[in-house]
Every structure is written in structure tokens, then in C-alpha cells.
XYZ file of C-alpha atoms in Angstrom:
116
model
C 16.215 -7.575 -37.429
C 16.190 -10.436 -34.524
C 14.096 -13.782 -35.257
C 11.931 -13.303 -32.041
C 9.336 -10.630 -32.471
C 8.956 -9.898 -28.747
C 12.622 -8.696 -28.715
C 11.254 -5.115 -29.858
C 8.981 -4.991 -26.604
C 11.785 -6.138 -24.519
C 10.593 -9.535 -24.232
C 13.508 -11.336 -25.451
C 13.467 -13.593 -22.679
C 9.821 -14.973 -23.966
C 9.726 -18.456 -25.033
C 6.518 -18.872 -27.002
C 7.409 -22.622 -27.975
C 7.793 -23.394 -24.361
C 4.189 -21.649 -23.595
C 2.633 -23.411 -26.567
C 4.494 -27.084 -25.255
C 3.003 -26.231 -21.689
C -0.242 -25.509 -22.986
C -0.636 -28.533 -25.153
C 0.538 -30.633 -22.032
C -2.213 -29.197 -19.934
C -4.550 -29.757 -22.775
C -3.480 -33.381 -22.636
C -3.871 -33.734 -19.127
C -7.492 -32.433 -19.247
C -8.517 -34.509 -21.752
C -7.247 -37.467 -19.796
C -8.879 -36.140 -16.494
C -12.224 -36.007 -18.357
C -11.890 -39.487 -19.778
C -11.228 -40.868 -16.372
C -14.474 -39.104 -14.874
C -16.431 -40.301 -17.496
C -15.613 -44.102 -16.458
C -16.018 -43.312 -12.894
C -18.978 -44.058 -11.023
C -21.179 -42.659 -8.142
C -24.368 -43.349 -6.542
C -27.138 -41.443 -5.046
C -29.423 -43.138 -2.798
C -32.569 -42.170 -0.744
C -35.333 -43.801 1.309
C -32.707 -46.050 2.947
C -31.680 -47.484 -0.571
C -35.278 -47.933 -1.844
C -33.891 -45.587 -4.893
C -30.326 -45.845 -6.337
C -29.453 -43.703 -9.069
C -25.590 -44.428 -10.664
C -24.181 -41.478 -12.548
C -20.607 -41.366 -14.092
C -18.146 -38.595 -12.849
C -19.289 -36.034 -15.242
C -22.726 -36.566 -13.967
C -24.480 -38.364 -16.726
C -27.177 -40.736 -15.590
C -25.948 -44.293 -16.035
C -28.763 -46.233 -14.012
C -31.672 -46.346 -11.897
C -32.182 -49.281 -9.461
C -35.854 -49.454 -7.437
C -35.792 -52.092 -4.683
C -38.612 -54.647 -5.425
C -41.630 -54.347 -3.255
C -41.319 -50.397 -2.772
C -43.463 -49.206 -5.068
C -46.333 -51.440 -6.376
C -48.806 -48.924 -7.550
C -51.316 -49.977 -4.734
C -51.213 -46.343 -3.425
C -51.971 -43.401 -6.111
C -49.202 -41.155 -4.592
C -46.620 -43.989 -5.743
C -45.862 -42.495 -9.041
C -45.294 -39.066 -7.739
C -43.429 -40.374 -4.638
C -41.064 -42.569 -6.946
C -40.597 -39.769 -9.442
C -39.569 -37.340 -6.558
C -37.117 -40.179 -5.044
C -35.448 -40.632 -8.582
C -34.930 -36.700 -9.037
C -33.601 -36.831 -5.235
C -31.329 -39.517 -5.645
C -30.114 -38.488 -8.926
C -29.259 -34.927 -7.003
C -27.297 -36.731 -4.767
C -25.585 -38.687 -7.295
C -24.436 -35.324 -9.283
C -23.401 -33.549 -6.329
C -21.038 -36.444 -5.476
C -20.045 -36.342 -9.217
C -19.343 -32.660 -8.865
C -17.089 -32.991 -5.897
C -15.360 -35.905 -8.056
C -14.766 -33.571 -11.025
C -13.676 -30.680 -8.683
C -11.192 -32.907 -7.082
C -9.801 -34.459 -10.445
C -9.783 -31.051 -12.412
C -8.667 -28.827 -9.437
C -4.815 -29.297 -9.695
C -4.963 -28.795 -13.599
C -7.005 -25.557 -13.210
C -4.593 -24.215 -10.623
C -2.113 -24.406 -13.615
C -4.100 -22.137 -15.611
C -3.944 -18.299 -14.846
C -7.765 -17.012 -13.856
C -8.904 -20.799 -13.286
C -7.155 -21.491 -10.080
């Protein structure tokens, strides 16, 4: 009996070791790309920079910066406005992070059947 169980199916040219090696390389590349994204930063801003949010390349919130003097609490709507602006700035940063991730992961997904 042959060593390759796929010989009986007419798949004698099928190299399972090569396939596993390729899968391992792709996994390593994917892991590295994800690690790189965590280190990258994107900013989202609103109201001419009154509120700036920084996220990493996977969309995790890193920091929120509010320009001094923009929201002093004298207007009852300040807190509501500030909250809305933080959310809008985060959405901006998140969209940029998703674009960055898509750019970084796109070539890797192209090598996986069903993902590219």
C-alpha cells in the first residue's frame, strides 16, 4: 500500500505537507499584520479639532483630547454636545482604522480561498 492516502483517490500529486506549511506561513503573516495594526494610530476629529479621538489600527480607543475652553459647562447642552462629538470623532477614527486594517489584511485574505 502506498504512503499517501490520497493516491487511491487519484490525488497522488497532492502534497499535504506543502499545504500545511503554506497555512502556517499565512497564519504567521496574519498574526504579524494584526500586531502591526495594534501599534498603528489613527485620529478622528470633529468641530475643527475641538474633539480628537485616537484609536489603534484595530479600532480600540487609545485617547480622547478635548481642546481647552470648548466646553466649559456654562451651557446646559455642553455635556450632551460633548458626548455627541466624542462619539462622532470615534466613528471617524474607527472608519480610518477599518480602512487601514482592510489595506493591511487584504493581500493576506487574497491567498485564502473564500476570503479574497
